[in-house]
Short mmCIF file of C-alpha atoms in Angstrom, two decimals:
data_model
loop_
_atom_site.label_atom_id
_atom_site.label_comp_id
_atom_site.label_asym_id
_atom_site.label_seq_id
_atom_site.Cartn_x
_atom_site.Cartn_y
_atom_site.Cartn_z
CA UNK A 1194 -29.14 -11.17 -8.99
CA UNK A 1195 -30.13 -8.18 -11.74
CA UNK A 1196 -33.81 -9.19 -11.61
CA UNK A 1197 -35.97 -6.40 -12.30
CA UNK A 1198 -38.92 -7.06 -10.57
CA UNK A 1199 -40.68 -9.08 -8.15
CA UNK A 1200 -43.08 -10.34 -10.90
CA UNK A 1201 -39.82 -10.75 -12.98
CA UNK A 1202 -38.72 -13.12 -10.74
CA UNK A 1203 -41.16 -15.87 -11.20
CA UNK A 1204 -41.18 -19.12 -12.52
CA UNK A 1205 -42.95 -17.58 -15.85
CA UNK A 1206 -39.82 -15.19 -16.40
CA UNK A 1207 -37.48 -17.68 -15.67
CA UNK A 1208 -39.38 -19.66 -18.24
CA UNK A 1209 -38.93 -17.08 -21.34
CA UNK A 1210 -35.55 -16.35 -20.37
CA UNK A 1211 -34.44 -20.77 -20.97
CA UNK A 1212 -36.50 -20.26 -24.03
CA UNK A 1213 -34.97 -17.51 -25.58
CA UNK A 1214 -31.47 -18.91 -24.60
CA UNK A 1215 -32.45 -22.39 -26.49
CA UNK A 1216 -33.74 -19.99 -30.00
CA UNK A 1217 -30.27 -18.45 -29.42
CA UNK A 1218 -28.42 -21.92 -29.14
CA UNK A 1219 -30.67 -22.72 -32.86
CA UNK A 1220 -29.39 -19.26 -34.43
CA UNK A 1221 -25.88 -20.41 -33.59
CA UNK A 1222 -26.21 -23.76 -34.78
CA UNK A 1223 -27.60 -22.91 -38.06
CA UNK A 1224 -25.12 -19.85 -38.10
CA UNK A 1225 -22.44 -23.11 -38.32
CA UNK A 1226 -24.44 -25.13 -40.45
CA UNK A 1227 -24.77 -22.57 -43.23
CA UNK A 1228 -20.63 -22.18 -43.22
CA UNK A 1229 -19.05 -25.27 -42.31
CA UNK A 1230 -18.93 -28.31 -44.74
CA UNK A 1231 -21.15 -30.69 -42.74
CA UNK A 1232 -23.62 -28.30 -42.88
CA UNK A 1233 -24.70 -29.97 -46.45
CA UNK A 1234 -25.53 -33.11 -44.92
CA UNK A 1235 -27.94 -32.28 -42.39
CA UNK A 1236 -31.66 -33.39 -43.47
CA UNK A 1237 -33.42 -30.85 -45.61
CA UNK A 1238 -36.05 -30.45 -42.70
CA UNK A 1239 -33.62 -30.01 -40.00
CA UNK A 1240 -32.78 -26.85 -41.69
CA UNK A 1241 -35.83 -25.63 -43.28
CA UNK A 1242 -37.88 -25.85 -40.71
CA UNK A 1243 -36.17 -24.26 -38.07
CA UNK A 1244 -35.43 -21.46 -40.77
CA UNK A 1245 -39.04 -21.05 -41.46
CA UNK A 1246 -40.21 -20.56 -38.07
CA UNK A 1247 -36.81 -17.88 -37.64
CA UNK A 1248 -37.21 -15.89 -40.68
CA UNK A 1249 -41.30 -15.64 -39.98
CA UNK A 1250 -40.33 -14.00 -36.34
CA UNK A 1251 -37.17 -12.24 -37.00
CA UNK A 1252 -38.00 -10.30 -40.64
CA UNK A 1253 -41.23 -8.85 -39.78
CA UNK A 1254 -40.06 -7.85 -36.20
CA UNK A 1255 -36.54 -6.41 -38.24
CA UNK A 1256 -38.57 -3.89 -39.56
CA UNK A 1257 -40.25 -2.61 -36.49
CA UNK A 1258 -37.35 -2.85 -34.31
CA UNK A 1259 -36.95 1.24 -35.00
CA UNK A 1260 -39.95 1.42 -32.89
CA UNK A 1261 -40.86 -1.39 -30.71
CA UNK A 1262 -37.60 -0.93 -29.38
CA UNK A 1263 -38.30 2.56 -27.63
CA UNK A 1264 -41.91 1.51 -26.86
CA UNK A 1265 -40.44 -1.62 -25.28
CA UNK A 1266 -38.24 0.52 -23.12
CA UNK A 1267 -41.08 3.23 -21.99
CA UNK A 1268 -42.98 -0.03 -21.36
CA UNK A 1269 -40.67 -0.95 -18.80
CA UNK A 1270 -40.33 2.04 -17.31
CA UNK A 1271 -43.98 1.91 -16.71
CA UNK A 1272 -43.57 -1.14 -15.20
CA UNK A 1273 -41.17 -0.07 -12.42
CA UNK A 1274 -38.48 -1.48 -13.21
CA UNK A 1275 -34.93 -0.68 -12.84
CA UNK A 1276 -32.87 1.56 -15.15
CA UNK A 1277 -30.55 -0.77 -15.80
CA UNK A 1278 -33.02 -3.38 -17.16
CA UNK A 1279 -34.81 -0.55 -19.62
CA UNK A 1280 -31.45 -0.04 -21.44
CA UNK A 1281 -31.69 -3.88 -21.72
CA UNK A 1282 -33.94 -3.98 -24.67
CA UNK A 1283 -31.27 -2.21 -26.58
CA UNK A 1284 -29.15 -5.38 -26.29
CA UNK A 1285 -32.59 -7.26 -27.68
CA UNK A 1286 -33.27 -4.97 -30.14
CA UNK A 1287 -29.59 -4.88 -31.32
CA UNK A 1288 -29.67 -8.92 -31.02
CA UNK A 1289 -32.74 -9.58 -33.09
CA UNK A 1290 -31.31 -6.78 -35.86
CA UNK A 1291 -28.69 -8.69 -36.26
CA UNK A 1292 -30.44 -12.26 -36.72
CA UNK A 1293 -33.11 -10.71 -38.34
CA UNK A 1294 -29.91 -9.80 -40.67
CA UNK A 1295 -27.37 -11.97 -41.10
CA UNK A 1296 -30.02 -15.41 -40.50
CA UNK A 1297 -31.64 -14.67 -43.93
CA UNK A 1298 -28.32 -13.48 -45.68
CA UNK A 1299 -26.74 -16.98 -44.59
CA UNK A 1300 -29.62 -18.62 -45.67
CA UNK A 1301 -29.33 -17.04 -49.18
CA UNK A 1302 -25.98 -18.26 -49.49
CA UNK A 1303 -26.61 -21.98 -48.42
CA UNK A 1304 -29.55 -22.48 -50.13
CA UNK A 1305 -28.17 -21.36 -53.28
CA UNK A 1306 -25.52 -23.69 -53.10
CA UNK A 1307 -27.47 -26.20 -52.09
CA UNK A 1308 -31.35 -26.22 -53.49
CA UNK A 1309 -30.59 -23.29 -56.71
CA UNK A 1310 -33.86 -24.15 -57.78
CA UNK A 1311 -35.42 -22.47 -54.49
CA UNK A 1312 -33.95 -18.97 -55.49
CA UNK A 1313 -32.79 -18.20 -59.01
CA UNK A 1314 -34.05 -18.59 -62.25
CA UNK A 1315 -37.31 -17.23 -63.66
CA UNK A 1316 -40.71 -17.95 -62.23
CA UNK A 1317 -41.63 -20.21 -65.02
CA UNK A 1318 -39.31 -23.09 -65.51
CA UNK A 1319 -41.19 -25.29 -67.32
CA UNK A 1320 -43.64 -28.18 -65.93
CA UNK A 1321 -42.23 -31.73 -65.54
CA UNK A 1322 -44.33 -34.93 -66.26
CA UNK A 1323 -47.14 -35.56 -63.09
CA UNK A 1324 -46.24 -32.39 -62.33
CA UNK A 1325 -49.66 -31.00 -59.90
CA UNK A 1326 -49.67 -27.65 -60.52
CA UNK A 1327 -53.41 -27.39 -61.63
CA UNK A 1328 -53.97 -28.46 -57.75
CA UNK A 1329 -51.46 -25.93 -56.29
CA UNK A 1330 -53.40 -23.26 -57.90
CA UNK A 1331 -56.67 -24.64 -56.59
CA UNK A 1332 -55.20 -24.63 -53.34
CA UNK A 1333 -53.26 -21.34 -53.51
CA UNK A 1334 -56.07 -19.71 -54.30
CA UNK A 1335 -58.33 -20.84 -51.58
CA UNK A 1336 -55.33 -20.04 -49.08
CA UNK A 1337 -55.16 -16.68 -50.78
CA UNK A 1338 -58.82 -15.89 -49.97
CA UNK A 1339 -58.59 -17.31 -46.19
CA UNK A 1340 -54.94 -14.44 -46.13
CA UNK A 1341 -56.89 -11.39 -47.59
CA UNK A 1342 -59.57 -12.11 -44.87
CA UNK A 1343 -57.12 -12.39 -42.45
CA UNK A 1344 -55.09 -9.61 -43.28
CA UNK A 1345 -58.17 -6.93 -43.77
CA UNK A 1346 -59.06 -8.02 -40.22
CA UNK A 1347 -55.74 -7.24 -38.54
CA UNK A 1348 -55.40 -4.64 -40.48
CA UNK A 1349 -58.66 -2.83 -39.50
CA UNK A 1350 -57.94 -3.40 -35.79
CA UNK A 1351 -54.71 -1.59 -36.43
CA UNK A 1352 -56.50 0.99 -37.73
CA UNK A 1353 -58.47 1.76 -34.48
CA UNK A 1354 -61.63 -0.80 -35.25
CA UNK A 1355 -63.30 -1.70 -32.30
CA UNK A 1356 -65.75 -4.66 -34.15
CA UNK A 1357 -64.67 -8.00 -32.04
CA UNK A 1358 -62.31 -6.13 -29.49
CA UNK A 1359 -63.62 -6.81 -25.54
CA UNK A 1360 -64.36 -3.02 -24.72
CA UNK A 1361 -63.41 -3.70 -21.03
CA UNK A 1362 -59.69 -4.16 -22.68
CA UNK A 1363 -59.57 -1.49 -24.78
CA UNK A 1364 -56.54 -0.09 -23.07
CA UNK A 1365 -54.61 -3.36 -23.67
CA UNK A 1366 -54.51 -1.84 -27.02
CA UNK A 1367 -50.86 -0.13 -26.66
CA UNK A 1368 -48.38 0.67 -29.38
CA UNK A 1369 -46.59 -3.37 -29.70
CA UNK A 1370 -50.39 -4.52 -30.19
CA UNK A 1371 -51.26 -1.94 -33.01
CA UNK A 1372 -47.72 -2.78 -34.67
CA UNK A 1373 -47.74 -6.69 -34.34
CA UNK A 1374 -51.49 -6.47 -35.98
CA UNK A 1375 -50.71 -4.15 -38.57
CA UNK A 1376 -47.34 -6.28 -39.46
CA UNK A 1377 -49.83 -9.34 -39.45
CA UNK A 1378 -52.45 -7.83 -41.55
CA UNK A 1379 -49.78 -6.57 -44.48
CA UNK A 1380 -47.84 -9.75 -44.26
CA UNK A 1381 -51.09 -12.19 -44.76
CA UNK A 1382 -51.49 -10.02 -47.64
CA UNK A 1383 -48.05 -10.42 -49.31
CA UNK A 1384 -48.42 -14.27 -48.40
CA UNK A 1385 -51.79 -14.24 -50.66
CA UNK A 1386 -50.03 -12.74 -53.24
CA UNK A 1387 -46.99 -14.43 -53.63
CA UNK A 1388 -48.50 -17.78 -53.23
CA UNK A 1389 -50.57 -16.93 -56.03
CA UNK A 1390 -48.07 -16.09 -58.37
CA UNK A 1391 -45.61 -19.25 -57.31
CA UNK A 1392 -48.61 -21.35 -58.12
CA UNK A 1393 -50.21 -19.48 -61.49
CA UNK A 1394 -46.65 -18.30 -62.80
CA UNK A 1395 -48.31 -14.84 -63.36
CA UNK A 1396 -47.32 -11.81 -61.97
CA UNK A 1397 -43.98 -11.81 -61.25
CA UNK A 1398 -40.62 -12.40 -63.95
CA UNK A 1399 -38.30 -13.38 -61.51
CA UNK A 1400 -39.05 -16.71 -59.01
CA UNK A 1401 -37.57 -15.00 -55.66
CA UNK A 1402 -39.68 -11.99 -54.89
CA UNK A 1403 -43.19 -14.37 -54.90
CA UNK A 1404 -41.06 -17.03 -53.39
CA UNK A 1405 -39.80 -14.74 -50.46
CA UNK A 1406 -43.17 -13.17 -49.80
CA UNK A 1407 -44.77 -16.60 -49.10
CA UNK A 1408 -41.58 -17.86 -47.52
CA UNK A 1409 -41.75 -14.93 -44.02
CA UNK A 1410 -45.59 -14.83 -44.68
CA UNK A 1411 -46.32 -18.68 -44.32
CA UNK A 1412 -43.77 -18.45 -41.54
CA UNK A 1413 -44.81 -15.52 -39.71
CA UNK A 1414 -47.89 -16.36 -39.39
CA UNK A 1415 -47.53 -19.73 -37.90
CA UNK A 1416 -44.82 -18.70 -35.51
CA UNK A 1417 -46.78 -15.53 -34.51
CA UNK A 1418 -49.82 -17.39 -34.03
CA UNK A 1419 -48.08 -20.28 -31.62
CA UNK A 1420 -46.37 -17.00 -29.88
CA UNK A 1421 -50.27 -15.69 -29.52
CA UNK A 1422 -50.59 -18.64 -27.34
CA UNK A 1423 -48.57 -16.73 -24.28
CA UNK A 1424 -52.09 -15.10 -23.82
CA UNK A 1425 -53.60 -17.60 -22.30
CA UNK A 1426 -50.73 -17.76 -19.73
CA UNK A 1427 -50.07 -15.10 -16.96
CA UNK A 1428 -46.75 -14.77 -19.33
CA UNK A 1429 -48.58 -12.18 -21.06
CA UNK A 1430 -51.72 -10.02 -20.55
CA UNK A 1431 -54.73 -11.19 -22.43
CA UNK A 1432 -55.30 -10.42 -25.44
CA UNK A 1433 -57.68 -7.45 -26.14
CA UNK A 1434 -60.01 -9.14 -28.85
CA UNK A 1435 -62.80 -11.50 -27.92
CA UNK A 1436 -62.02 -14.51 -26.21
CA UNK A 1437 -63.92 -16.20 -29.77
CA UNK A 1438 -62.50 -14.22 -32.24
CA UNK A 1439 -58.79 -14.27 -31.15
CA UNK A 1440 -58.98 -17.82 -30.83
CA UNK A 1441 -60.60 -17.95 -34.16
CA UNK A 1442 -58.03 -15.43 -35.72
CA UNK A 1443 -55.21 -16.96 -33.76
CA UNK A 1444 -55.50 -20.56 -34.86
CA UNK A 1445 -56.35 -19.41 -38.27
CA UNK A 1446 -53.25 -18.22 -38.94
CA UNK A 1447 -51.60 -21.14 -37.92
CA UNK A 1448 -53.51 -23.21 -39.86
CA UNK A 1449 -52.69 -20.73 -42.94
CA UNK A 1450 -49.09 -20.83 -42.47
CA UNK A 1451 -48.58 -24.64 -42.23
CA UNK A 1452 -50.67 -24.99 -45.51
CA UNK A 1453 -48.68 -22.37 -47.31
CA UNK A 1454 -45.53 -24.00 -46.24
CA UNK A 1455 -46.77 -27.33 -47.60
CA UNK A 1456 -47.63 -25.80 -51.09
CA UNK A 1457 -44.89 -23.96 -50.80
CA UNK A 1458 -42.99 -27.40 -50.84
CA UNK A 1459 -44.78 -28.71 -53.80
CA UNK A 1460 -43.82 -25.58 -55.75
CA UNK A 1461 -40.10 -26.15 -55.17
CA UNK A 1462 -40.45 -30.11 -55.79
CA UNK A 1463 -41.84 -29.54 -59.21
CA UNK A 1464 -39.25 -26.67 -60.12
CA UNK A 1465 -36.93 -29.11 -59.06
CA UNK A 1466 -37.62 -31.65 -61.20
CA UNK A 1467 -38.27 -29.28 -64.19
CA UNK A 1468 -35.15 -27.53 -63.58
CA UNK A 1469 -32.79 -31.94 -63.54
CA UNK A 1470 -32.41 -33.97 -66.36
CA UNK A 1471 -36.05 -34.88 -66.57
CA UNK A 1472 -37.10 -31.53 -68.00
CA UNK A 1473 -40.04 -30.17 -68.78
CA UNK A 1474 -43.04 -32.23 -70.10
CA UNK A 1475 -42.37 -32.42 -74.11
CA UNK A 1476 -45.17 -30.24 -76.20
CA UNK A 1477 -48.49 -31.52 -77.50
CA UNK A 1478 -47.97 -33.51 -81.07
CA UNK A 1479 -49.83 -31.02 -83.66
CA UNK A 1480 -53.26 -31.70 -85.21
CA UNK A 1481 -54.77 -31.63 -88.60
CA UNK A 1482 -52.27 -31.58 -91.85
CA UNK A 1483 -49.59 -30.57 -89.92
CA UNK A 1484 -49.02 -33.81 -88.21
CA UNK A 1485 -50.13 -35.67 -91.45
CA UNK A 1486 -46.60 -33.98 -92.93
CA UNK A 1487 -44.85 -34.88 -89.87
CA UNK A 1488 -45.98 -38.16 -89.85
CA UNK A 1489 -44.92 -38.47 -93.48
CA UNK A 1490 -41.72 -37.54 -92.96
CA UNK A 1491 -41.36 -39.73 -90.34
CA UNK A 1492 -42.40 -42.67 -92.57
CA UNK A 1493 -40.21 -41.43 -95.32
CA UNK A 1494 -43.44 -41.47 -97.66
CA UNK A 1495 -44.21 -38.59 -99.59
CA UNK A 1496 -45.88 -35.30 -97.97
CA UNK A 1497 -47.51 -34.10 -100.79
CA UNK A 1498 -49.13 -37.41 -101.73
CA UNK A 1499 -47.66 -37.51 -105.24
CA UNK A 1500 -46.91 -41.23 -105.32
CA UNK A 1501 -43.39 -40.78 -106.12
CA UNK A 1502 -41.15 -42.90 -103.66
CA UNK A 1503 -38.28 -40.48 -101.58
CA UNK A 1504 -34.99 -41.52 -101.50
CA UNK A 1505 -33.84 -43.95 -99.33
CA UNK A 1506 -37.70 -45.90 -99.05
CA UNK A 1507 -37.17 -48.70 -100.93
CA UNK A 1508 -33.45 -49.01 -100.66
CA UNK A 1509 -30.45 -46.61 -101.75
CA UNK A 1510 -31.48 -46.94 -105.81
CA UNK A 1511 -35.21 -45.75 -104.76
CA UNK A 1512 -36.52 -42.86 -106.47
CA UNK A 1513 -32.98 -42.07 -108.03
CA UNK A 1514 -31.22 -42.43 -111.21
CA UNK A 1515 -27.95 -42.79 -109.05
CA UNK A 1516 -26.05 -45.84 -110.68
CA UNK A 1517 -28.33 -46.47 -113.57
CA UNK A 1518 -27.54 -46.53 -117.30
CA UNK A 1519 -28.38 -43.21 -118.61
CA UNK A 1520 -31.44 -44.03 -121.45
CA UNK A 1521 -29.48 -43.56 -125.01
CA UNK A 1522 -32.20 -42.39 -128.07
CA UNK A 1523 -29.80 -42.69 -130.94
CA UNK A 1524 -29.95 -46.82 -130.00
CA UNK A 1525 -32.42 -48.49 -131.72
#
């Protein structure tokens, strides 16, 4: 009943539809989660993760809903299939608006409550005792470099570059393709950037924009990469790069996003622990004559090296005239 197609009918379309009804049972569980009471004792992970993996699909598709959603219905249409089922993707594209919405604004408003350290605040909160920071850059950095490789890659085949594309599929190149590349190429980019800053403290005042940026990026392009692997299905029509190099692109982007999450997750345990009663690791004693004097004070000697006791180093009378005789010359 209302199937479009033939093809449509399969065990393969079938298959998409039970998935996207279980990602739709997750939205609405985490839709409860985020305003209900219980919702602050679920794990950490039981949250994050599934958030991660949500936010990476539904932001970057948010902001090409405007036109995947008419180039999903001529698509369609193309396809053969009924009227009734074109006007369909409206209902999709209204659908993933609104989780593409109101997911990440729920989020804001449970995590705040819950882990403040992963959204206010300035970048630079201080760095607790152990903390590994000098490593996160290390790593950061090397992520950043894999991103920028990634991303100029996408975003050259967006631009019509043909280097690695099979030219017998060069027509597989239709308007979704171009956009889902392009949104990949600019969002490796803004993951390479904002996982620099979380990890230098440079570039940024304020701790959400390079925390968001690495948040959809790191997500995106894990999810996008395991949603890559329809190609190799008759779920989707192959992919038009190089068998090679979109295996090669494809898993590096998973691999990517998992190890920006997991820096990601080192960032927010050492603001954490900055940010509690530990604080921040206490500053470097001072050198040279500066520390002699503090170290003098400390002792209660003298700083300037006079000899003359302080008050209060030998006992209350010490370097005082406090409770002594005053010294009378007129007695002989």
């Amino acid at each position: 009943m209302f199937v479009p197609t033939e093809e449509m009918a399969g065990a393969d379309w079938r298959a998409i539809n039970a998935a996207t009804a279980v990602l739709a049972a997750v939205g609405i569980t985490l839709a409860m989660a985020f305003s209900r009471p219980w919702g602050n004792k679920l794990p950490a992970w039981l949250v994050a993760l599934p958030v991660w993996v949500g936010t990476g699909l539904l932001v970057p598709m948010l902001l090409l809903a405007p036109v995947l959603g008419p180039a999903a219905m001529s698509k369609d249409k193309e396809a053969g299939a009924p009227d009734f089922w074109i006007y369909e993707q409206i209902l999709v594209m209204i659908s993933l608006v609104g989780a593409g919405i109101g997911l990440p604004l729920a989020l804001l408003g449970y995590a705040r409550a819950r882990w403040p350290e992963a959204l206010g605040g300035p970048l630079d909160c201080g760095e607790p005792h152990g903390s590994s920071r000098a490593l996160q850059a290390i790593i950061a950095k090397l992520l950043a470099v894999g991103c920028v490789l990634l991303g100029v890659v996408k975003i050259y085949w967006a631009a019509g570059g043909t280097l690695g594309i099979d030219p017998d599929r060069l027509d597989g190149r239709d308007v979704w393709w171009h956009l889902l590349t392009l949104s990949t190429g600019v969002w490796a980019l803004a993951g390479a950037w904002g996982l620099v800053v979380l990890t230098t403290c440079r570039g940024s005042r304020r701790f959400l924009p390079p925390m968001g940026a690495a948040w959809i990026s790191s997500g995106m392009l894990f999810a996008y990469s395991v949603y890559n692997l329809l190609t190799l299905t008759d779920m989707q029509q192959p992919a038009p790069e190089e068998p090679i190099v979109a295996a090669t692109t494809r898993e590096l982007g998973a691999v990517l996003g998992v190890l920006m999450g997991i820096v990601i997750l080192m960032v927010l345990h050492d603001r954490r622990r900055a940010m509690s009663v530990d604080g921040p690791a206490p500053a470097p004693a001072p050198d040279g004559p500066a520390a002699v004097r503090v170290d003098a004070d400390r002792a209660g000697a003298d700083p300037h090296g006079t000899g003359t006791p302080t008050a209060g180093e030998f006992g209350p009378e010490a370097g005082s005239t406090r409770g002594s005789r005053p010294h009378d010359s007129s007695v002989g």
